[in-house]
Protein backbone atom coordinates (compact mmCIF):
# COMPACT_ATOMS: atom_id res chain seq x y z
CA UNK A 1 0.00 0.00 0.00
CA UNK A 2 1.48 3.31 -1.11
CA UNK A 3 -0.36 5.79 1.07
CA UNK A 4 -0.06 9.25 -0.49
CA UNK A 5 -1.44 12.73 -0.08
CA UNK A 6 -2.22 14.88 -3.09
CA UNK A 7 -3.46 18.43 -3.58
CA UNK A 8 -6.86 18.85 -5.21
CA UNK A 9 -8.30 22.25 -6.05
CA UNK A 10 -11.92 22.78 -6.90
CA UNK A 11 -11.26 25.67 -9.25
CA UNK A 12 -13.32 28.89 -9.41
CA UNK A 13 -15.69 27.46 -12.04
CA UNK A 14 -16.48 24.47 -9.81
CA UNK A 15 -17.34 26.80 -6.92
CA UNK A 16 -19.37 29.18 -9.09
CA UNK A 17 -21.26 26.35 -10.80
CA UNK A 18 -22.08 24.60 -7.52
CA UNK A 19 -20.14 21.41 -8.23
CA UNK A 20 -17.94 21.41 -5.11
CA UNK A 21 -20.11 19.00 -3.13
CA UNK A 22 -20.39 16.64 -6.06
CA UNK A 23 -16.64 16.65 -6.69
CA UNK A 24 -15.76 16.06 -3.02
CA UNK A 25 -18.36 13.31 -2.89
CA UNK A 26 -16.62 11.45 -5.72
CA UNK A 27 -13.37 11.34 -3.75
CA UNK A 28 -15.14 10.30 -0.56
CA UNK A 29 -17.07 7.58 -2.39
CA UNK A 30 -13.86 6.22 -3.91
CA UNK A 31 -12.57 5.69 -0.37
CA UNK A 32 -10.17 8.58 -0.01
CA UNK A 33 -9.63 10.39 3.25
CA UNK A 34 -9.91 14.17 3.43
CA UNK A 35 -6.77 15.18 5.34
CA UNK A 36 -7.37 18.92 4.90
CA UNK A 37 -9.87 21.30 3.34
CA UNK A 38 -10.15 25.08 3.06
CA UNK A 39 -11.58 27.89 0.94
CA UNK A 40 -9.21 30.59 -0.20
CA UNK A 41 -8.77 33.22 -2.85
CA UNK A 42 -5.62 32.55 -4.89
CA UNK A 43 -3.63 35.74 -5.50
CA UNK A 44 -1.17 36.34 -8.34
CA UNK A 45 1.84 35.40 -6.21
CA UNK A 46 0.35 32.06 -5.17
CA UNK A 47 -0.79 31.39 -8.76
CA UNK A 48 2.77 31.91 -10.02
CA UNK A 49 4.24 29.60 -7.36
CA UNK A 50 1.63 26.92 -7.81
CA UNK A 51 1.86 27.01 -11.63
CA UNK A 52 5.63 27.65 -11.74
CA UNK A 53 6.14 25.30 -14.71
CA UNK A 54 3.55 27.25 -16.76
CA UNK A 55 4.37 30.91 -16.05
CA UNK A 56 6.23 31.37 -19.35
CA UNK A 57 3.59 29.61 -21.45
CA UNK A 58 1.23 31.49 -23.79
CA UNK A 59 -1.85 30.33 -21.92
CA UNK A 60 -0.53 31.47 -18.51
CA UNK A 61 -2.18 34.95 -18.44
CA UNK A 62 -5.54 33.31 -19.10
CA UNK A 63 -4.87 30.63 -16.47
CA UNK A 64 -3.72 33.24 -13.90
CA UNK A 65 -6.78 35.45 -14.49
CA UNK A 66 -9.04 32.43 -14.15
CA UNK A 67 -7.52 30.89 -11.02
CA UNK A 68 -7.51 34.27 -9.22
CA UNK A 69 -11.02 35.25 -10.36
CA UNK A 70 -13.03 33.74 -7.48
CA UNK A 71 -12.36 31.52 -4.44
CA UNK A 72 -11.24 27.92 -4.70
CA UNK A 73 -11.61 24.94 -2.38
CA UNK A 74 -8.30 23.25 -1.58
CA UNK A 75 -8.30 19.63 -0.46
CA UNK A 76 -5.57 17.33 0.76
CA UNK A 77 -6.76 13.95 -0.45
CA UNK A 78 -5.14 10.88 1.09
CA UNK A 79 -5.15 7.20 0.19
CA UNK A 80 -3.51 4.37 -1.71
CA UNK A 81 -1.78 5.78 -4.80
CA UNK A 82 -3.82 8.96 -4.35
CA UNK A 83 -1.77 10.99 -6.84
CA UNK A 84 -2.41 8.77 -9.86
CA UNK A 85 -5.92 7.67 -8.90
CA UNK A 86 -7.07 11.28 -8.43
CA UNK A 87 -5.55 12.26 -11.80
CA UNK A 88 -7.42 9.38 -13.44
CA UNK A 89 -10.66 10.47 -11.79
CA UNK A 90 -10.14 14.03 -13.11
CA UNK A 91 -9.67 13.06 -16.75
CA UNK A 92 -7.41 14.66 -19.34
CA UNK A 93 -6.58 18.37 -19.13
CA UNK A 94 -8.83 19.33 -22.04
CA UNK A 95 -12.37 18.38 -20.96
CA UNK A 96 -13.40 17.96 -24.60
CA UNK A 97 -11.10 14.93 -24.77
CA UNK A 98 -11.76 13.68 -21.25
CA UNK A 99 -13.48 10.32 -20.92
CA UNK A 100 -17.07 10.22 -19.72
CA UNK A 101 -17.06 9.10 -16.10
CA UNK A 102 -14.25 11.46 -15.22
CA UNK A 103 -14.89 14.79 -13.48
CA UNK A 104 -13.78 16.83 -16.47
CA UNK A 105 -15.43 14.45 -18.94
CA UNK A 106 -18.76 14.67 -17.13
CA UNK A 107 -18.79 18.35 -16.13
CA UNK A 108 -16.49 20.36 -18.40
CA UNK A 109 -16.12 21.64 -21.96
CA UNK A 110 -13.60 24.52 -21.67
CA UNK A 111 -9.81 23.94 -21.73
CA UNK A 112 -9.02 26.48 -19.01
CA UNK A 113 -12.20 26.13 -16.94
CA UNK A 114 -11.66 22.44 -16.30
CA UNK A 115 -13.02 22.37 -12.73
CA UNK A 116 -10.22 20.64 -10.84
CA UNK A 117 -6.50 20.55 -10.21
CA UNK A 118 -4.64 17.46 -9.04
CA UNK A 119 -0.92 17.15 -8.38
CA UNK A 120 0.85 15.27 -11.18
CA UNK A 121 3.45 13.37 -9.09
CA UNK A 122 4.27 12.68 -5.43
CA UNK A 123 7.01 15.34 -5.64
CA UNK A 124 4.55 17.91 -7.04
CA UNK A 125 2.06 16.95 -4.33
CA UNK A 126 4.61 17.63 -1.58
CA UNK A 127 5.58 20.97 -3.13
CA UNK A 128 1.97 22.08 -3.71
CA UNK A 129 0.47 20.94 -0.40
CA UNK A 130 2.74 23.28 1.58
CA UNK A 131 1.69 26.20 -0.65
CA UNK A 132 -1.95 25.72 0.34
CA UNK A 133 -1.81 24.22 3.86
CA UNK A 134 0.09 25.29 6.95
CA UNK A 135 1.35 22.72 9.40
CA UNK A 136 -1.60 22.02 11.68
CA UNK A 137 -4.15 22.35 8.86
CA UNK A 138 -3.56 18.76 7.76
CA UNK A 139 -5.05 16.05 9.96
CA UNK A 140 -3.85 12.57 10.81
CA UNK A 141 -6.86 10.62 11.96
CA UNK A 142 -8.04 7.07 11.59
CA UNK A 143 -10.93 6.30 9.26
CA UNK A 144 -12.68 3.42 10.93
CA UNK A 145 -13.92 2.06 7.58
CA UNK A 146 -10.37 1.70 6.28
CA UNK A 147 -10.32 -2.10 6.60
CA UNK A 148 -13.39 -2.29 4.33
CA UNK A 149 -11.83 -0.40 1.44
P1 LIG B 1 -3.43 19.64 -15.54
O1 LIG B 1 -4.33 20.59 -14.76
O2 LIG B 1 -4.23 18.55 -16.19
O3 LIG B 1 -2.26 19.14 -14.75
P2 LIG B 1 -1.54 21.41 -16.89
O4 LIG B 1 -0.86 21.09 -18.18
O5 LIG B 1 -0.71 21.31 -15.64
O6 LIG B 1 -2.84 20.49 -16.76
O7 LIG B 1 -2.13 22.88 -17.02
C1 LIG B 1 -2.59 23.59 -15.91
C2 LIG B 1 -3.91 24.22 -16.22
O8 LIG B 1 -3.72 25.23 -17.21
C3 LIG B 1 -4.95 23.28 -16.85
O9 LIG B 1 -5.65 22.53 -15.89
C4 LIG B 1 -5.85 24.27 -17.57
O10 LIG B 1 -6.71 24.93 -16.65
C5 LIG B 1 -4.83 25.29 -18.09
N1 LIG B 1 -4.33 24.93 -19.43
C6 LIG B 1 -3.36 24.06 -19.75
N2 LIG B 1 -3.10 24.02 -21.04
C7 LIG B 1 -3.93 24.93 -21.61
C8 LIG B 1 -4.13 25.35 -22.96
O11 LIG B 1 -3.48 24.90 -23.91
N3 LIG B 1 -5.11 26.28 -23.15
C9 LIG B 1 -5.82 26.82 -22.13
N4 LIG B 1 -5.66 26.44 -20.83
C10 LIG B 1 -4.72 25.51 -20.58
MG1 LIG C 1 -0.64 20.16 -13.96
mmCIF file of C-alpha atoms and ligand atoms in Angstrom:
data_model
loop_
_atom_site.group_PDB
_atom_site.id
_atom_site.type_symbol
_atom_site.label_atom_id
_atom_site.label_comp_id
_atom_site.label_asym_id
_atom_site.label_seq_id
_atom_site.Cartn_x
_atom_site.Cartn_y
_atom_site.Cartn_z
ATOM 1 C CA UNK A 1 0.000 0.000 0.000
ATOM 2 C CA UNK A 2 1.476 3.315 -1.115
ATOM 3 C CA UNK A 3 -0.356 5.793 1.066
ATOM 4 C CA UNK A 4 -0.060 9.250 -0.487
ATOM 5 C CA UNK A 5 -1.443 12.734 -0.076
ATOM 6 C CA UNK A 6 -2.222 14.884 -3.088
ATOM 7 C CA UNK A 7 -3.462 18.431 -3.578
ATOM 8 C CA UNK A 8 -6.860 18.851 -5.208
ATOM 9 C CA UNK A 9 -8.302 22.249 -6.048
ATOM 10 C CA UNK A 10 -11.922 22.775 -6.900
ATOM 11 C CA UNK A 11 -11.261 25.670 -9.251
ATOM 12 C CA UNK A 12 -13.323 28.889 -9.414
ATOM 13 C CA UNK A 13 -15.690 27.455 -12.040
ATOM 14 C CA UNK A 14 -16.482 24.468 -9.809
ATOM 15 C CA UNK A 15 -17.339 26.799 -6.917
ATOM 16 C CA UNK A 16 -19.370 29.177 -9.089
ATOM 17 C CA UNK A 17 -21.259 26.352 -10.798
ATOM 18 C CA UNK A 18 -22.081 24.596 -7.521
ATOM 19 C CA UNK A 19 -20.135 21.405 -8.232
ATOM 20 C CA UNK A 20 -17.942 21.405 -5.110
ATOM 21 C CA UNK A 21 -20.114 18.996 -3.125
ATOM 22 C CA UNK A 22 -20.391 16.637 -6.061
ATOM 23 C CA UNK A 23 -16.640 16.647 -6.686
ATOM 24 C CA UNK A 24 -15.755 16.060 -3.023
ATOM 25 C CA UNK A 25 -18.364 13.309 -2.894
ATOM 26 C CA UNK A 26 -16.618 11.446 -5.724
ATOM 27 C CA UNK A 27 -13.367 11.338 -3.754
ATOM 28 C CA UNK A 28 -15.143 10.295 -0.565
ATOM 29 C CA UNK A 29 -17.069 7.580 -2.391
ATOM 30 C CA UNK A 30 -13.861 6.225 -3.906
ATOM 31 C CA UNK A 31 -12.575 5.686 -0.373
ATOM 32 C CA UNK A 32 -10.172 8.584 -0.012
ATOM 33 C CA UNK A 33 -9.633 10.387 3.253
ATOM 34 C CA UNK A 34 -9.909 14.169 3.432
ATOM 35 C CA UNK A 35 -6.768 15.182 5.339
ATOM 36 C CA UNK A 36 -7.365 18.922 4.896
ATOM 37 C CA UNK A 37 -9.866 21.296 3.336
ATOM 38 C CA UNK A 38 -10.154 25.082 3.059
ATOM 39 C CA UNK A 39 -11.582 27.890 0.938
ATOM 40 C CA UNK A 40 -9.208 30.594 -0.204
ATOM 41 C CA UNK A 41 -8.773 33.223 -2.855
ATOM 42 C CA UNK A 42 -5.622 32.552 -4.886
ATOM 43 C CA UNK A 43 -3.629 35.742 -5.505
ATOM 44 C CA UNK A 44 -1.170 36.342 -8.342
ATOM 45 C CA UNK A 45 1.840 35.402 -6.206
ATOM 46 C CA UNK A 46 0.347 32.059 -5.174
ATOM 47 C CA UNK A 47 -0.786 31.391 -8.758
ATOM 48 C CA UNK A 48 2.771 31.913 -10.015
ATOM 49 C CA UNK A 49 4.237 29.605 -7.357
ATOM 50 C CA UNK A 50 1.634 26.920 -7.812
ATOM 51 C CA UNK A 51 1.857 27.005 -11.633
ATOM 52 C CA UNK A 52 5.626 27.646 -11.744
ATOM 53 C CA UNK A 53 6.138 25.302 -14.706
ATOM 54 C CA UNK A 54 3.553 27.249 -16.759
ATOM 55 C CA UNK A 55 4.370 30.915 -16.054
ATOM 56 C CA UNK A 56 6.226 31.372 -19.352
ATOM 57 C CA UNK A 57 3.591 29.613 -21.455
ATOM 58 C CA UNK A 58 1.235 31.489 -23.789
ATOM 59 C CA UNK A 59 -1.853 30.333 -21.921
ATOM 60 C CA UNK A 60 -0.535 31.466 -18.513
ATOM 61 C CA UNK A 61 -2.182 34.946 -18.444
ATOM 62 C CA UNK A 62 -5.541 33.307 -19.096
ATOM 63 C CA UNK A 63 -4.868 30.625 -16.472
ATOM 64 C CA UNK A 64 -3.722 33.243 -13.901
ATOM 65 C CA UNK A 65 -6.775 35.452 -14.491
ATOM 66 C CA UNK A 66 -9.039 32.431 -14.149
ATOM 67 C CA UNK A 67 -7.515 30.885 -11.023
ATOM 68 C CA UNK A 68 -7.512 34.274 -9.219
ATOM 69 C CA UNK A 69 -11.024 35.245 -10.357
ATOM 70 C CA UNK A 70 -13.027 33.740 -7.483
ATOM 71 C CA UNK A 71 -12.363 31.518 -4.440
ATOM 72 C CA UNK A 72 -11.239 27.918 -4.701
ATOM 73 C CA UNK A 73 -11.615 24.938 -2.377
ATOM 74 C CA UNK A 74 -8.304 23.251 -1.585
ATOM 75 C CA UNK A 75 -8.299 19.632 -0.461
ATOM 76 C CA UNK A 76 -5.569 17.332 0.758
ATOM 77 C CA UNK A 77 -6.761 13.949 -0.447
ATOM 78 C CA UNK A 78 -5.144 10.875 1.088
ATOM 79 C CA UNK A 79 -5.146 7.203 0.186
ATOM 80 C CA UNK A 80 -3.510 4.374 -1.706
ATOM 81 C CA UNK A 81 -1.784 5.785 -4.803
ATOM 82 C CA UNK A 82 -3.825 8.957 -4.353
ATOM 83 C CA UNK A 83 -1.772 10.986 -6.844
ATOM 84 C CA UNK A 84 -2.408 8.768 -9.863
ATOM 85 C CA UNK A 85 -5.919 7.671 -8.904
ATOM 86 C CA UNK A 86 -7.066 11.276 -8.429
ATOM 87 C CA UNK A 87 -5.553 12.260 -11.796
ATOM 88 C CA UNK A 88 -7.418 9.379 -13.444
ATOM 89 C CA UNK A 89 -10.662 10.471 -11.790
ATOM 90 C CA UNK A 90 -10.141 14.027 -13.106
ATOM 91 C CA UNK A 91 -9.666 13.057 -16.755
ATOM 92 C CA UNK A 92 -7.407 14.662 -19.344
ATOM 93 C CA UNK A 93 -6.583 18.374 -19.131
ATOM 94 C CA UNK A 94 -8.833 19.332 -22.043
ATOM 95 C CA UNK A 95 -12.371 18.380 -20.964
ATOM 96 C CA UNK A 96 -13.396 17.962 -24.599
ATOM 97 C CA UNK A 97 -11.096 14.932 -24.772
ATOM 98 C CA UNK A 98 -11.760 13.677 -21.246
ATOM 99 C CA UNK A 99 -13.482 10.316 -20.923
ATOM 100 C CA UNK A 100 -17.070 10.219 -19.721
ATOM 101 C CA UNK A 101 -17.065 9.096 -16.098
ATOM 102 C CA UNK A 102 -14.254 11.458 -15.215
ATOM 103 C CA UNK A 103 -14.892 14.786 -13.478
ATOM 104 C CA UNK A 104 -13.785 16.830 -16.471
ATOM 105 C CA UNK A 105 -15.434 14.447 -18.945
ATOM 106 C CA UNK A 106 -18.758 14.672 -17.128
ATOM 107 C CA UNK A 107 -18.791 18.349 -16.130
ATOM 108 C CA UNK A 108 -16.490 20.358 -18.396
ATOM 109 C CA UNK A 109 -16.118 21.640 -21.956
ATOM 110 C CA UNK A 110 -13.596 24.519 -21.672
ATOM 111 C CA UNK A 111 -9.806 23.936 -21.730
ATOM 112 C CA UNK A 112 -9.016 26.482 -19.010
ATOM 113 C CA UNK A 113 -12.196 26.134 -16.944
ATOM 114 C CA UNK A 114 -11.663 22.444 -16.303
ATOM 115 C CA UNK A 115 -13.016 22.367 -12.735
ATOM 116 C CA UNK A 116 -10.216 20.642 -10.838
ATOM 117 C CA UNK A 117 -6.502 20.547 -10.206
ATOM 118 C CA UNK A 118 -4.642 17.461 -9.043
ATOM 119 C CA UNK A 119 -0.915 17.151 -8.381
ATOM 120 C CA UNK A 120 0.850 15.265 -11.182
ATOM 121 C CA UNK A 121 3.455 13.372 -9.093
ATOM 122 C CA UNK A 122 4.272 12.678 -5.427
ATOM 123 C CA UNK A 123 7.012 15.339 -5.637
ATOM 124 C CA UNK A 124 4.552 17.910 -7.035
ATOM 125 C CA UNK A 125 2.064 16.952 -4.327
ATOM 126 C CA UNK A 126 4.609 17.633 -1.579
ATOM 127 C CA UNK A 127 5.576 20.965 -3.134
ATOM 128 C CA UNK A 128 1.974 22.080 -3.707
ATOM 129 C CA UNK A 129 0.467 20.943 -0.400
ATOM 130 C CA UNK A 130 2.735 23.285 1.580
ATOM 131 C CA UNK A 131 1.685 26.196 -0.649
ATOM 132 C CA UNK A 132 -1.947 25.717 0.344
ATOM 133 C CA UNK A 133 -1.807 24.225 3.855
ATOM 134 C CA UNK A 134 0.095 25.291 6.954
ATOM 135 C CA UNK A 135 1.347 22.722 9.403
ATOM 136 C CA UNK A 136 -1.601 22.024 11.677
ATOM 137 C CA UNK A 137 -4.148 22.347 8.865
ATOM 138 C CA UNK A 138 -3.562 18.760 7.759
ATOM 139 C CA UNK A 139 -5.047 16.054 9.963
ATOM 140 C CA UNK A 140 -3.851 12.570 10.810
ATOM 141 C CA UNK A 141 -6.860 10.619 11.962
ATOM 142 C CA UNK A 142 -8.037 7.071 11.588
ATOM 143 C CA UNK A 143 -10.928 6.302 9.259
ATOM 144 C CA UNK A 144 -12.680 3.422 10.929
ATOM 145 C CA UNK A 145 -13.919 2.062 7.578
ATOM 146 C CA UNK A 146 -10.370 1.698 6.278
ATOM 147 C CA UNK A 147 -10.316 -2.101 6.600
ATOM 148 C CA UNK A 148 -13.389 -2.290 4.334
ATOM 149 C CA UNK A 149 -11.827 -0.402 1.441
HETATM 150 P P1 LIG B 1 -3.432 19.645 -15.543
HETATM 151 O O1 LIG B 1 -4.326 20.590 -14.760
HETATM 152 O O2 LIG B 1 -4.230 18.554 -16.191
HETATM 153 O O3 LIG B 1 -2.255 19.141 -14.746
HETATM 154 P P2 LIG B 1 -1.541 21.407 -16.888
HETATM 155 O O4 LIG B 1 -0.861 21.089 -18.178
HETATM 156 O O5 LIG B 1 -0.712 21.312 -15.641
HETATM 157 O O6 LIG B 1 -2.835 20.486 -16.763
HETATM 158 O O7 LIG B 1 -2.134 22.879 -17.024
HETATM 159 C C1 LIG B 1 -2.589 23.587 -15.905
HETATM 160 C C2 LIG B 1 -3.910 24.223 -16.217
HETATM 161 O O8 LIG B 1 -3.719 25.229 -17.208
HETATM 162 C C3 LIG B 1 -4.950 23.283 -16.849
HETATM 163 O O9 LIG B 1 -5.650 22.527 -15.889
HETATM 164 C C4 LIG B 1 -5.846 24.269 -17.573
HETATM 165 O O10 LIG B 1 -6.710 24.933 -16.650
HETATM 166 C C5 LIG B 1 -4.834 25.285 -18.091
HETATM 167 N N1 LIG B 1 -4.326 24.935 -19.433
HETATM 168 C C6 LIG B 1 -3.363 24.064 -19.745
HETATM 169 N N2 LIG B 1 -3.099 24.024 -21.044
HETATM 170 C C7 LIG B 1 -3.935 24.926 -21.614
HETATM 171 C C8 LIG B 1 -4.133 25.351 -22.962
HETATM 172 O O11 LIG B 1 -3.477 24.898 -23.915
HETATM 173 N N3 LIG B 1 -5.107 26.283 -23.150
HETATM 174 C C9 LIG B 1 -5.824 26.816 -22.127
HETATM 175 N N4 LIG B 1 -5.656 26.436 -20.832
HETATM 176 C C10 LIG B 1 -4.718 25.508 -20.577
HETATM 177 MG MG1 LIG B 2 -0.639 20.155 -13.957
#
